[in-house]
Coordinates of C-alpha atoms in Angstrom, one line a residue:
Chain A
X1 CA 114.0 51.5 85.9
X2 CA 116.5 54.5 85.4
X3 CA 119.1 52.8 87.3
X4 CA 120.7 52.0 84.6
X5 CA 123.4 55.0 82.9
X6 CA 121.4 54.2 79.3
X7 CA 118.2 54.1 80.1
X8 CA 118.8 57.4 82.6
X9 CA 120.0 59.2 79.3
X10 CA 117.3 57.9 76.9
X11 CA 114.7 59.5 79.3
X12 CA 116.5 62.7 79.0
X13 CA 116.4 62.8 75.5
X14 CA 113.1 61.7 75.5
X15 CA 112.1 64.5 78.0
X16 CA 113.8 67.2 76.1
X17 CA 112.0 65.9 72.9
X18 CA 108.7 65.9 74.8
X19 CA 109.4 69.5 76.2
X20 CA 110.5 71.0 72.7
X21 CA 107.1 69.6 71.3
X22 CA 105.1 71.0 74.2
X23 CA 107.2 74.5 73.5
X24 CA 106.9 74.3 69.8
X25 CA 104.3 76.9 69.2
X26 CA 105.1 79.1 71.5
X27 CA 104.9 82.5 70.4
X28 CA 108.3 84.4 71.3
X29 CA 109.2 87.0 73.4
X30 CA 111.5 89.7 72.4
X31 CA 114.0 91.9 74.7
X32 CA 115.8 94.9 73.6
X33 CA 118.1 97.4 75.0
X34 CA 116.9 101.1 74.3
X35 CA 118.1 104.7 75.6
X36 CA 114.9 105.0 77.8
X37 CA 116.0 101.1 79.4
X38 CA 114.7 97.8 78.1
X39 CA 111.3 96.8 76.2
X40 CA 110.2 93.5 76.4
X41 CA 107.4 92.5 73.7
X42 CA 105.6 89.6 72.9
X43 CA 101.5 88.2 71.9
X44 CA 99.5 85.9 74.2
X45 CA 96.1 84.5 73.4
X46 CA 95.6 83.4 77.6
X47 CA 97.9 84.3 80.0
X48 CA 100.4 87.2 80.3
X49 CA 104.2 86.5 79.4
X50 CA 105.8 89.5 80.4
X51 CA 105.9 90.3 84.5
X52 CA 107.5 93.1 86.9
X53 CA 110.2 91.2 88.9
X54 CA 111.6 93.4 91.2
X55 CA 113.2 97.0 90.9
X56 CA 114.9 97.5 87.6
X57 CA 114.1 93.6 86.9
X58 CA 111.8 92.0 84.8
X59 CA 110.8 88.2 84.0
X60 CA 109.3 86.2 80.8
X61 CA 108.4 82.7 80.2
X62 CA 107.7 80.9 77.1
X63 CA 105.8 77.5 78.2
X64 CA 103.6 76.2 80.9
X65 CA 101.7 79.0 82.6
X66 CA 101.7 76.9 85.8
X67 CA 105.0 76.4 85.8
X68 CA 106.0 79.9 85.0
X69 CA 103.5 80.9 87.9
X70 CA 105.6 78.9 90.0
X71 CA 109.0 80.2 89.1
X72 CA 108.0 83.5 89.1
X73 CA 106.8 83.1 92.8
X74 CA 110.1 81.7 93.4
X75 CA 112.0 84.6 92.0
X76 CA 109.4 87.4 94.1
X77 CA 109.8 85.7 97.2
X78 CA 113.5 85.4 96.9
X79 CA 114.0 88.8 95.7
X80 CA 112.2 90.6 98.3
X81 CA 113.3 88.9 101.1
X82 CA 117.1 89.5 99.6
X83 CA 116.0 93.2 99.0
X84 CA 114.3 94.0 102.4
X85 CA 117.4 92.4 104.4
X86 CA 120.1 94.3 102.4
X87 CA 119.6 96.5 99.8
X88 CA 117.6 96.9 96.6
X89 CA 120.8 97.3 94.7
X90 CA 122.3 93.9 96.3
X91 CA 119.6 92.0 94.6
X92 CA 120.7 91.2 90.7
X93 CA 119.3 88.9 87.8
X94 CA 123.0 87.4 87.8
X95 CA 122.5 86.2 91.2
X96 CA 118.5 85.2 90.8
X97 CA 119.8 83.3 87.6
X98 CA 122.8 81.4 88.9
X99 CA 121.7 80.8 93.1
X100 CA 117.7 80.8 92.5
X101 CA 116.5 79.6 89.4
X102 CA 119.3 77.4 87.4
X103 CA 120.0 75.0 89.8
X104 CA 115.8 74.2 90.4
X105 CA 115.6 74.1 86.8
X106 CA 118.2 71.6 86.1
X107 CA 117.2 69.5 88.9
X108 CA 114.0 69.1 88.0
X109 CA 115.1 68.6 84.4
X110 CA 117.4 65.6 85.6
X111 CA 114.9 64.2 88.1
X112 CA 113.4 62.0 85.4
X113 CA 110.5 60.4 88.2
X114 CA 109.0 63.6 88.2
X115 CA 106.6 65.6 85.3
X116 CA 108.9 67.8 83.3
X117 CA 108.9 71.9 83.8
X118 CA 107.8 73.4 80.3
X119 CA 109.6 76.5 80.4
X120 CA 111.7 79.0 79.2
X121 CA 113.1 82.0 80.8
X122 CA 114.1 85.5 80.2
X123 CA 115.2 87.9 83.2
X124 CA 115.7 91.3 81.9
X125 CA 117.8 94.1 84.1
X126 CA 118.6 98.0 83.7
X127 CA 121.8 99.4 83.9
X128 CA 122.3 103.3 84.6
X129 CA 123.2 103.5 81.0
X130 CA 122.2 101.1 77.9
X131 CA 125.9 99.9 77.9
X132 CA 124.9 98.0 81.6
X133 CA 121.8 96.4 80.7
X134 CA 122.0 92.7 81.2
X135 CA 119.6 89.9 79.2
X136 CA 119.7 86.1 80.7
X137 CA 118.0 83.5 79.0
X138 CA 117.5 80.7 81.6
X139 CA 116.2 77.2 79.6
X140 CA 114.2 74.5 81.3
X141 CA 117.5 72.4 81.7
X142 CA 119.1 75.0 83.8
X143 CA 121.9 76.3 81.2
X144 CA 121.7 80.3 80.6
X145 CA 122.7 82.3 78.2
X146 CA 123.7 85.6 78.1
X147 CA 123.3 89.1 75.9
X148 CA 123.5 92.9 76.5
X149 CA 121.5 94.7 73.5
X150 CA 119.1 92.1 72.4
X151 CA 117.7 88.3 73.0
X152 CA 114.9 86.1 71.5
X153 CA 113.3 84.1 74.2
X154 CA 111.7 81.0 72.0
X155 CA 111.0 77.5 72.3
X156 CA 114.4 76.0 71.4
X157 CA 118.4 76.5 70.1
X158 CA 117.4 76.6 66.4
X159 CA 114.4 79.2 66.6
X160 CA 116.4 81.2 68.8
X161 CA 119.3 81.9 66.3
X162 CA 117.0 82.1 63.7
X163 CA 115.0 84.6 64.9
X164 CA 117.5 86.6 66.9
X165 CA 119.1 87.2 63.1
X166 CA 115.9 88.0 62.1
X167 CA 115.7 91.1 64.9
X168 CA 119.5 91.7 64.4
X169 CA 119.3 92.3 60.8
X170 CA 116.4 94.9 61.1
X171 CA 117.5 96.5 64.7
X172 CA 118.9 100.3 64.1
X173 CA 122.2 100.7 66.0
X174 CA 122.2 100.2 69.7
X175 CA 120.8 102.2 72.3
X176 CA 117.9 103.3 69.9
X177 CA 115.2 105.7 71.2
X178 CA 112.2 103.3 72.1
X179 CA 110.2 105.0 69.2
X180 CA 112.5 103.2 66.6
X181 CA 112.6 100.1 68.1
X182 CA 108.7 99.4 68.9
X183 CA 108.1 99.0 64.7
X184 CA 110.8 97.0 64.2
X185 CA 109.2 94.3 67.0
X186 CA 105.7 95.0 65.1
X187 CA 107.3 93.9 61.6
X188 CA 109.3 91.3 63.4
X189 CA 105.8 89.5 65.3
X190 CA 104.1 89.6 61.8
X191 CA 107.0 88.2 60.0
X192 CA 107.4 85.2 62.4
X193 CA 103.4 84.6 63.0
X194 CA 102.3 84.6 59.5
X195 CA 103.5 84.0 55.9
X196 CA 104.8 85.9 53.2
X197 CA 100.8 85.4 51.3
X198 CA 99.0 86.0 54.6
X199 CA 101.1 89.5 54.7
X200 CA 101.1 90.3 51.2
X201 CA 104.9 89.9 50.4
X202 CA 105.8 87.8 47.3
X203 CA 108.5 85.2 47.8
X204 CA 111.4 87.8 47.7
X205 CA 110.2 89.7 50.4
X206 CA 108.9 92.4 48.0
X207 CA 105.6 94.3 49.5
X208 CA 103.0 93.2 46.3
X209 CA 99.8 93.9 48.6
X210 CA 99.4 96.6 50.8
X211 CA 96.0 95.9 52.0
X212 CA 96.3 92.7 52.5
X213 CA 99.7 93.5 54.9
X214 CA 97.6 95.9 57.0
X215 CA 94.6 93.6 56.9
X216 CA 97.4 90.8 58.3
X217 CA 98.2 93.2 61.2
X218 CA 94.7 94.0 62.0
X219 CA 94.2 90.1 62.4
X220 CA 97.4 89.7 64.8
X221 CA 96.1 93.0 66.9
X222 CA 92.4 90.7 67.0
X223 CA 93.3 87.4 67.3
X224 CA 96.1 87.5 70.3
X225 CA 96.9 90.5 73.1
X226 CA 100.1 92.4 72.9
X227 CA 102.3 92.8 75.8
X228 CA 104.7 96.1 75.9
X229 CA 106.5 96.4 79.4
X230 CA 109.4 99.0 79.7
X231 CA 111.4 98.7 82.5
X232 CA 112.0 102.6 82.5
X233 CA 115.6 103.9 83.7
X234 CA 114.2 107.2 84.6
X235 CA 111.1 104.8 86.9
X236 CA 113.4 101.8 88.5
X237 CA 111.0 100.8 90.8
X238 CA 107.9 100.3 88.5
X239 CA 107.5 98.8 84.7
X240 CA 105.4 100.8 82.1
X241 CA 102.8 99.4 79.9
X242 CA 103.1 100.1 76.5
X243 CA 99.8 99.8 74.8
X244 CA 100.1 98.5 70.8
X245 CA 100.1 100.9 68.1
X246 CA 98.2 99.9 65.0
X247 CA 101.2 101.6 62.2
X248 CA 103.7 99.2 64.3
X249 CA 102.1 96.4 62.5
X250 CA 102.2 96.7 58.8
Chain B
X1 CA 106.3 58.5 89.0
X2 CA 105.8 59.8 91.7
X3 CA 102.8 62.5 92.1
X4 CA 102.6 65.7 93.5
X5 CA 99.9 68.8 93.8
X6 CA 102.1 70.8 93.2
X7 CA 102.5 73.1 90.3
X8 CA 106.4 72.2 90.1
X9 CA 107.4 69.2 90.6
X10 CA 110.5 70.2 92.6
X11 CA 108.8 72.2 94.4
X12 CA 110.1 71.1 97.7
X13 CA 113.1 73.8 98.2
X14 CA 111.2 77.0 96.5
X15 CA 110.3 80.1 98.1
X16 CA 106.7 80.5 96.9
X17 CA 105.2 84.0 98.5
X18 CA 102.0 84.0 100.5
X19 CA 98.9 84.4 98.7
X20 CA 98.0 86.9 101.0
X21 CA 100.9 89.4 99.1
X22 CA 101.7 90.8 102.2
X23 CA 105.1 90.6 102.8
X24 CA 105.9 90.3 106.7
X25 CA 104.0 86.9 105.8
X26 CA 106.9 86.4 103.6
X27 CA 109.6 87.4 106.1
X28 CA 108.0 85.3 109.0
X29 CA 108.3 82.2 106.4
X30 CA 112.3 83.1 106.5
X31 CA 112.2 83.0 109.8
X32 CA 112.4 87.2 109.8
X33 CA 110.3 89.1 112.1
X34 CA 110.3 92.3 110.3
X35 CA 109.5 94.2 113.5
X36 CA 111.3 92.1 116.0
X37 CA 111.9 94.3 119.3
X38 CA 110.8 92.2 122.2
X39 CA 112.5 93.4 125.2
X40 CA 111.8 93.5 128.7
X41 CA 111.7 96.2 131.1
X42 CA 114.9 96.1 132.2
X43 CA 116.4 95.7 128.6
X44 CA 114.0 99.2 127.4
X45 CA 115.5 101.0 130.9
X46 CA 118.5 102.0 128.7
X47 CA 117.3 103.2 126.3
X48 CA 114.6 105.8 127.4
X49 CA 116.9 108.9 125.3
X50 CA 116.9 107.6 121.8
X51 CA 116.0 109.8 119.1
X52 CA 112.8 111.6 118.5
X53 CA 111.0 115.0 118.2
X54 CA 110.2 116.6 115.2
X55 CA 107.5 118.6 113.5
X56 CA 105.7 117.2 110.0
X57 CA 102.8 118.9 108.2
X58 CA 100.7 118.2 105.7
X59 CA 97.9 120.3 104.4
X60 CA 95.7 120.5 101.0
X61 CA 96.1 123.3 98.3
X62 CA 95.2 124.1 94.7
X63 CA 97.6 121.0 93.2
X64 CA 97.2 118.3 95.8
X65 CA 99.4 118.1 99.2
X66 CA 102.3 119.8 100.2
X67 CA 104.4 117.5 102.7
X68 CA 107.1 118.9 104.6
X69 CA 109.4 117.9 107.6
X70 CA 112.3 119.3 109.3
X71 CA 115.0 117.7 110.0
X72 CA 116.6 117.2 113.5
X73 CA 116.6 114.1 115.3
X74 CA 117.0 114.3 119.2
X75 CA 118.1 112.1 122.0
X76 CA 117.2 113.4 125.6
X77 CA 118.4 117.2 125.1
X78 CA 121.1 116.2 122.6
X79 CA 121.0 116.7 118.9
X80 CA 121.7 113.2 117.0
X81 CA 121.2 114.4 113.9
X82 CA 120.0 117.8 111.3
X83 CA 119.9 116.0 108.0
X84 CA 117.1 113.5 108.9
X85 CA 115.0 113.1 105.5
X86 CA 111.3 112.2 107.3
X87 CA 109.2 112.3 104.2
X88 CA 109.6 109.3 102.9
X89 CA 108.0 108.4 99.3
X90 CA 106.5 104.9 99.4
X91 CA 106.5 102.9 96.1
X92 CA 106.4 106.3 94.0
X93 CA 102.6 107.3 94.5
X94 CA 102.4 108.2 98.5
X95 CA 104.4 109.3 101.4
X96 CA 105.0 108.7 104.4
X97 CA 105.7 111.6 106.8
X98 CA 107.4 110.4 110.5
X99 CA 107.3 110.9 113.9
X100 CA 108.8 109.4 116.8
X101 CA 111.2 106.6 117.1
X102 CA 113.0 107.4 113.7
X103 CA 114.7 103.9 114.6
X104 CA 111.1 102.1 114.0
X105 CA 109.7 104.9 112.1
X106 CA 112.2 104.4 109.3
X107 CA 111.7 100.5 109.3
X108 CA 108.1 101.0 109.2
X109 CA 108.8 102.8 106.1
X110 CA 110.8 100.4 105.0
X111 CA 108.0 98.0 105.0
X112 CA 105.4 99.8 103.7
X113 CA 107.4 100.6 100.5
X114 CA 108.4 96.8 99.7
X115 CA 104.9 96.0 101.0
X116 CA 102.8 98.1 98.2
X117 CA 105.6 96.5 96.0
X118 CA 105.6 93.4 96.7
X119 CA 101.7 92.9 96.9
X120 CA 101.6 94.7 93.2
X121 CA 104.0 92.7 91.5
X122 CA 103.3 88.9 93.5
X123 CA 99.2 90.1 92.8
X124 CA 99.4 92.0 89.9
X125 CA 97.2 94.6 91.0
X126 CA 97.3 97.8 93.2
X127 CA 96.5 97.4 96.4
X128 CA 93.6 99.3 97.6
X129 CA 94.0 102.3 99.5
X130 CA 92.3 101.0 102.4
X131 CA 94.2 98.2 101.7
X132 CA 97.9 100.7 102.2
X133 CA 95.9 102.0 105.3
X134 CA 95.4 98.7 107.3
X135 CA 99.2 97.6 105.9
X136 CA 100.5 100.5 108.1
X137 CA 97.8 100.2 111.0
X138 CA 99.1 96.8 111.5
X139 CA 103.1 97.7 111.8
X140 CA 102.2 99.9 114.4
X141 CA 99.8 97.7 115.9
X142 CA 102.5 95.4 115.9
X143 CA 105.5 98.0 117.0
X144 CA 102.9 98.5 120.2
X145 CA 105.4 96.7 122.8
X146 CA 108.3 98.8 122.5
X147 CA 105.6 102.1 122.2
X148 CA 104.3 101.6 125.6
X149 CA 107.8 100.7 126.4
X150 CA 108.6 104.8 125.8
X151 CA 110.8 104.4 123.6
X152 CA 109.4 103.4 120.3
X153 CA 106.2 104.8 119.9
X154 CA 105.8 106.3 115.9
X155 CA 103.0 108.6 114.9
X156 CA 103.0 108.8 111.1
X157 CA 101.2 111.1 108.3
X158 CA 100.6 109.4 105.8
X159 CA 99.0 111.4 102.3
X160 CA 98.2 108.7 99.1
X161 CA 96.6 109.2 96.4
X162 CA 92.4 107.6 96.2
X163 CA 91.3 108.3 92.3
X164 CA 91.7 111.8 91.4
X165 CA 92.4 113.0 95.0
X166 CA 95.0 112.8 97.6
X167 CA 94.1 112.4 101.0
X168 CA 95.9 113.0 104.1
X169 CA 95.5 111.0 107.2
X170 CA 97.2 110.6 110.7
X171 CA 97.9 107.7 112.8
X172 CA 97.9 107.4 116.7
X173 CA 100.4 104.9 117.8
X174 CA 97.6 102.3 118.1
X175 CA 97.3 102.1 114.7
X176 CA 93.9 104.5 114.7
X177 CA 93.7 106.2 111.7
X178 CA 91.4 109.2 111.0
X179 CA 91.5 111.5 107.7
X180 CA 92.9 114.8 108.2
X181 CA 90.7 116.8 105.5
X182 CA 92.2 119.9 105.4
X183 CA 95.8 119.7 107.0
X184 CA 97.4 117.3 109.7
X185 CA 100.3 117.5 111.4
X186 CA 102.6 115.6 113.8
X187 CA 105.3 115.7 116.7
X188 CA 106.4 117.8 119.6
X189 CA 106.6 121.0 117.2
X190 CA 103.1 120.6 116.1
X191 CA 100.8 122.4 118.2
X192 CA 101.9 125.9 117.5
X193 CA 101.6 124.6 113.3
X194 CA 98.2 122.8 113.9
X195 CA 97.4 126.4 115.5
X196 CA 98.3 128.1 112.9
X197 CA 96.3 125.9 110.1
X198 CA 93.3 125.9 112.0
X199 CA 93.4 129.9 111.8
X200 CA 94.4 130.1 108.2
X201 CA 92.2 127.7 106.8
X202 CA 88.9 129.1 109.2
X203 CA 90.1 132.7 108.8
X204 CA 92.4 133.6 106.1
X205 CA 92.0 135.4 103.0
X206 CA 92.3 132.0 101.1
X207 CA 91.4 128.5 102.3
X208 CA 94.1 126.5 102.3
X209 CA 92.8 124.4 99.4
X210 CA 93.0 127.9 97.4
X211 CA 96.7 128.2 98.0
X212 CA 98.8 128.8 94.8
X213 CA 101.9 126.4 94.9
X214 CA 103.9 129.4 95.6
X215 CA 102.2 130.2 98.9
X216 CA 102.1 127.2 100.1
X217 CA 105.5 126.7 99.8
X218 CA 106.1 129.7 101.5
X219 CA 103.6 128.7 104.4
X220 CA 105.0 125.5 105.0
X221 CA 108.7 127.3 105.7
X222 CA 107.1 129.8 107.7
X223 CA 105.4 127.0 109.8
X224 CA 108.3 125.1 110.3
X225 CA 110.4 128.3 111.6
X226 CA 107.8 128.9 114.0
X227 CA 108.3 125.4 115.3
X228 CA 111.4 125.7 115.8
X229 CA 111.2 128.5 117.5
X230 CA 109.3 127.3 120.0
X231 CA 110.3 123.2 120.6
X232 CA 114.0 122.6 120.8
X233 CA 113.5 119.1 119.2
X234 CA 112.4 120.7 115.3
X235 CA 115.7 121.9 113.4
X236 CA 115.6 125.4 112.2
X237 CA 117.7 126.7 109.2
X238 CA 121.4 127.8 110.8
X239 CA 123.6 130.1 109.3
X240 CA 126.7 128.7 108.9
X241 CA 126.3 125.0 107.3
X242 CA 122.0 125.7 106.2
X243 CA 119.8 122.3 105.7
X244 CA 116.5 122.9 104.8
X245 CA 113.2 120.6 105.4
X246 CA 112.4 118.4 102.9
X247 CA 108.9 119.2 101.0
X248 CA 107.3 117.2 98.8
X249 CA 104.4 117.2 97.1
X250 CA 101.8 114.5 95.9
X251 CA 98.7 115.5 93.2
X252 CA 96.9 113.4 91.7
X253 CA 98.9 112.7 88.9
X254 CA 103.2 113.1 90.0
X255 CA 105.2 113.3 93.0
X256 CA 107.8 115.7 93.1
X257 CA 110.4 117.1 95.9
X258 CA 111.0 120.4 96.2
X259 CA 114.5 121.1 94.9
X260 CA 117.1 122.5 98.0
X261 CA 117.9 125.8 95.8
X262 CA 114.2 127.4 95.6
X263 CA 113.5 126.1 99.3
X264 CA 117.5 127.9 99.9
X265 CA 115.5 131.1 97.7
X266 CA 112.5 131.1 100.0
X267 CA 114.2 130.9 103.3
X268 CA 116.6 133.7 102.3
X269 CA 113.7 136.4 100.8
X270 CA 110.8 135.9 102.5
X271 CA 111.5 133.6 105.5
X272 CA 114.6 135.2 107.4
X273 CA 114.1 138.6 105.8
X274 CA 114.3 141.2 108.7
X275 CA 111.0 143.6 108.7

């Protein structure tokens, strides 16, 4: 049946279009470099997003729980065993990325007689200073993409830019203490999840209602869990929960 | 299409960890025998002087534990080593004080630390701290060979936190494990220390658990130059190039070592002060 060059391709493109719809909704995760190390944020209404990886490492997924259940074994298993036969410091996103998780996503992309992985990735990695802090954004056709100070780990190309402006535009200059960037990620999860009349903003952006914008944050803080994980430069070896603050979001 | 019970399809090539989170499962499944020291009789013949000897203690007081070590490893009646760290902090909330083979002591350590790790992060959960108990009971279950061989048998302290408290417990190299509820100590310069404890705690002016932070400090130095004094194999302070023992100490809420310069303050005032 796939034999064929043409009909190979035109089940690719009809498996990406089936995995963007499946990703569609998916709410996004956000990564940013700060002086303490790197905060990863994001909402879930089931399952956690946001996972310790390794030492100075974490992982997110946007998709399929199962699947990201799977590549998150994967990346443990592969980790440790790299870690315990050499060194903690030999193991690295860059090589998890490239050797471990890539290549499996791309072949399963391409292997067009098997269900689809419905996943996105984001592997997140401390430096001993902000300016070493590494970002990779692996999608569920293998390709990665690369960032330092920021990323928006989302469902597809065109939400991604989009929304990385978004956090761009309101991020203060890099590395900011944690405490300045934790608002910005409140505004940015209300200003993605609802609309300008759900968060009592007139179509210019201008604040009109202030009650209804802290009755819109109230709702977020209700409706779907927050997920705060620091992977803390002064605590390599274990992420820190950072529990939601009510003033983040309004 | 095909089918497959698997949660990814291309599954066939991933390196999914054990549901049991312990990681020597993982290891065997690459084919890695964490522990791997199978050697007959005539192989072990050779190797009857490796290193050993030391003296660890640990022992309650008003913050939590005080762990300390010195820090000479010996071979037969040779000194291998005086900078030998043998408190070892496992995944940031216990440690892991050693005796014996520092060859499969150290490994053991090893283990344990990417164990806790490992189970936390593939179960997200802490593992219990029975749970951290068996882990270690089993390495030196499994590390029994090359102890009744002579020359890897490892006797470990171990002090972690349960709740609010810390507890303190020792290990036989069996893998028997008994709490030590005030102090415990271990190696060939322990008698004279667990002497000592006994004493203090029964007959002191202060229990141990009564100890101020300062005085148990100063106890612990004062313990370990008395055994030294007495067994060869535990390192005392020299005067020309002076390392101290390592002390650490776990409560119920940090971990912290002891930093080289008030331990360097200690020794010089009120450990090798002439009366």
């Amino acid at each position: 049946m796939f034999d064929e060059p043409y009909r190979w391709i035109d089940a690719i493109h009809q498996r990406r279009d089936y995995i963007a719809a499946q990703l569609e909704r998916a709410t996004p995760v956000l990564a940013v470099s700060v002086a303490e190390g790197i905060i990863l944020a994001t909402f879930h209404r089931q399952t956690p997003k946001i996972f310790e990886l390794y030492d100075r490492m974490a992982l997110a997924g946007v998709g399929h729980p199962a699947d990201l259940e799977s590549v998150r074994g994967h990346l443990l298993s592969m980790a440790h065993v790299e870690g315990f036969q050499r060194s903690t410091s030999d193991v690295t996103i860059e090589r998890l990325a490239l050797f471990g998780l890539a290549p499996k996503l791309k072949g399963a992309f391409e292997d067009v007689s098997v269900p689809p992985v419905i996943l996105n990735v984001l592997l997140a990695e401390i430096g001993p200073d902000p300016s070493k802090d590494l970002l990779l954004q692996v999608s569920y056709d293998g390709n990665i993409l690369r960032s330092s100070c920021y990323a928006v780990l989302g469902p597809d190309d065109e939400s991604r830019t989009k929304d990385s402006q978004l956090l761009k535009e309101r991020l203060p200059a890099h590395p900011a203490p944690l405490s300045a960037v934790l608002p910005v990620m409140g505004r940015f999860f209300l200003e993605v999840l609802y609309s300008p009349e759900e968060r009592g903003h007139d179509e210019s952006g201008n604040l009109v209602d202030p009650e209804k914008a802290a009755e819109c944050g109230r709702r977020l803080l209700t409706e779907r869990v927050w997920e705060g994980v620091l992977l803390d430069r002064s605590t390599p070896s274990r992420v820190r929960r950072i529990p939601a603050d009510p003033g983040w979001f309004r | 299409m095909k089918t497959t019970e698997s949660l990814f399809p291309s599954e066939e090539g991933l390196r999914l960890p054990p549901r049991s989170g312990y990681l020597p499962d993982l290891l065997r499944g690459h084919s890695l025998d964490p522990l791997r020291s199978r050697l007959s009789g005539a192989e072990t013949a050779g190797l009857k002087g490796v290193a050993h000897g030391t003296t660890i203690l640990a022992f309650h007081f008003s913050e939590g534990v005080l762990v300390a070590g010195d820090r000479r490893a010996t071979a037969s009646n040779r000194i291998m080593s005086n900078r030998v760290d043998k408190i070892l902090e496992i995944d940031g909330s216990a440690l892991l004080a050693i005796s014996g083979s520092p060859a499969m002591a150290l490994e053991m350590g090893r283990i344990l630390d990417h164990s806790l790790k490992f189970y936390r992060r593939s179960q997200l959960a802490e593992i219990s701290l029975e749970g951290k108990l068996r882990i270690l009971a089993q390495l030196l279950k499994e590390n029994l060979p090359m102890a009744v061989e002579g020359i890897g048998a490892v006797a470990p302290l171990f002090v972690a936190r349960d709740g609010e408290a810390v507890r303190i417990y020792f290990y036989d190299i069996l893998g028997a494990h008994f709490e030590g509820v005030e102090f415990s100590v271990g190696g060939s310069g322990s008698p004279e220390v667990q002497g000592i404890l006994r004493y203090l705690d029964r007959w002191g002016e202060k229990k141990l658990r009564s100890l101020s932070r300062a005085e148990a400090l100063l106890l612990s130095l004062r313990l370990l130059e008395t055994a030294s004094y007495f067994d060869a194999a535990t390192g005392g302070v020299g005067g020309q190039d002076p390392v101290y023992p390592v002390i650490r100490i776990l409560t119920p809420s940090s971990l912290e070592t002891v930093a080289d310069e008030q331990i360097a303050s200690l020794y010089r005032n009120e450990v090798m002060r002439v009366r």
